[in-house]
Amino acid sequence: SAVISQKPSRDICQRGTSLTIQCQVDSQVTMMFWYRQQPGQSLTLIATANQGSEATYESGFVIDKFPISRPNLTFSTLTVSNMSPEDSSIYLCSVLGTGQSGGYTFGSGTRLTVV
Amino acid sequence: GESVGLHLPTLSVQEGDNSIINCAYSNSASDYFIWYKQESGKGPQFIIDIRSNMDKRQGQRVTVLLNKTVKHLSLQIAATQPGDSAVYFCAENTNDYKLSFGAGTTVTVRA
């Protein structure tokens, strides 16, 4: 299965600032996704990162708040913009590739705390 | 929208016993299901999957059962070990490549 490197692993940010999270995959993958996991909660899909075009956002998530880039088949970024304490969560990159692990692999996540 | 949910938020099990984690799903169009294990500070880790044309699938110490009639999914862990302590999520896919996750069950293994 694909190996995902997600950076940073954690950060503490001031409200009103922005943070960009990087997701690097060791192989070309079909699809890349970004999830949010609020404290003690399940995973919620933010958007599907599309290579060479605008991301597809789920209900409740907008591009101005969570701009996403995917310049190639192995890399994507998620920016959390104009942060507030409510944005404190774990943000996870996931990819759909080929292989035995159901095709879906997750990064280790970025633990964001907004103060 | 339709979602996947879990019957019990927590499960405490004696080491060596078998664990059963349940999941109810509401989308009858879902055709692919995955169980994930998430340990503290880590991302979800694939355990086992099953497609809707099957009702049972076995892995190493784990078995997934799918009952499409009642839209129910379960994960059985045999001879539960301390390393099995984690949060377990079921996830479903409805052929659009997006996964929808259930609420999660926290499994605690007692020594």
PDB file of C-alpha atoms in Angstrom, chain A residues 31 33 35 37 41-43 45 48 58 92 96 100-102 104 106-108 111, chain B residues 32 34 36 38 41-44 46 49 89 93 96-99 101-104:
ATOM      1  CA  MET A  31      -7.405   9.937  -5.619  1.00  0.00           C
ATOM      2  CA  PHE A  33      -8.792  13.110   0.166  1.00  0.00           C
ATOM      3  CA  TYR A  35     -10.562  14.576   6.394  1.00  0.00           C
ATOM      4  CA  GLN A  37     -11.394  14.574  12.962  1.00  0.00           C
ATOM      5  CA  GLN A  41     -15.102  12.299  17.062  1.00  0.00           C
ATOM      6  CA  SER A  42     -15.149  10.348  13.857  1.00  0.00           C
ATOM      7  CA  LEU A  43     -13.695  11.363  10.518  1.00  0.00           C
ATOM      8  CA  LEU A  45     -14.581  14.224   4.648  1.00  0.00           C
ATOM      9  CA  THR A  48     -11.488  15.330  -2.711  1.00  0.00           C
ATOM     10  CA  GLU A  58     -18.360  18.274   0.840  1.00  0.00           C
ATOM     11  CA  LEU A  92      -5.853  13.652   7.820  1.00  0.00           C
ATOM     12  CA  LEU A  96      -6.884   5.679  -2.901  1.00  0.00           C
ATOM     13  CA  GLN A 100      -4.209  -4.890  -0.391  1.00  0.00           C
ATOM     14  CA  SER A 101      -5.269  -2.305   2.176  1.00  0.00           C
ATOM     15  CA  GLY A 102      -8.686  -1.741   0.706  1.00  0.00           C
ATOM     16  CA  TYR A 104      -7.478   3.510   1.078  1.00  0.00           C
ATOM     17  CA  PHE A 106      -4.329   7.342   5.765  1.00  0.00           C
ATOM     18  CA  GLY A 107      -1.555   9.594   6.868  1.00  0.00           C
ATOM     19  CA  SER A 108      -0.762   9.942  10.544  1.00  0.00           C
ATOM     20  CA  ARG A 111      -2.949  17.776  15.167  1.00  0.00           C
TER      21      ARG A 111
ATOM     22  CA  TYR B  32     -18.052  -1.765   0.095  1.00  0.00           C
ATOM     23  CA  ILE B  34     -13.968  -1.294   5.676  1.00  0.00           C
ATOM     24  CA  TYR B  36     -10.231   0.640  10.600  1.00  0.00           C
ATOM     25  CA  GLN B  38      -7.022   4.004  15.157  1.00  0.00           C
ATOM     26  CA  GLY B  41      -1.830   9.858  17.780  1.00  0.00           C
ATOM     27  CA  LYS B  42      -2.060   7.813  14.601  1.00  0.00           C
ATOM     28  CA  GLY B  43      -4.143   7.713  11.481  1.00  0.00           C
ATOM     29  CA  PRO B  44      -6.692   4.959  10.832  1.00  0.00           C
ATOM     30  CA  PHE B  46      -6.882  -0.823   7.632  1.00  0.00           C
ATOM     31  CA  ASP B  49     -12.825  -5.057   4.163  1.00  0.00           C
ATOM     32  CA  PHE B  89     -14.354   2.645  12.890  1.00  0.00           C
ATOM     33  CA  ASN B  93     -18.477   3.409   0.218  1.00  0.00           C
ATOM     34  CA  ASP B  96     -18.222   7.195  -5.582  1.00  0.00           C
ATOM     35  CA  TYR B  97     -14.825   6.555  -3.975  1.00  0.00           C
ATOM     36  CA  LYS B  98     -15.725   8.589  -0.878  1.00  0.00           C
ATOM     37  CA  LEU B  99     -15.763   6.885   2.508  1.00  0.00           C
ATOM     38  CA  PHE B 101     -17.274   6.809   8.689  1.00  0.00           C
ATOM     39  CA  GLY B 102     -19.236   5.632  11.677  1.00  0.00           C
ATOM     40  CA  ALA B 103     -18.927   7.177  15.124  1.00  0.00           C
ATOM     41  CA  GLY B 104     -16.299   4.771  16.430  1.00  0.00           C
TER      42      GLY B 104
END
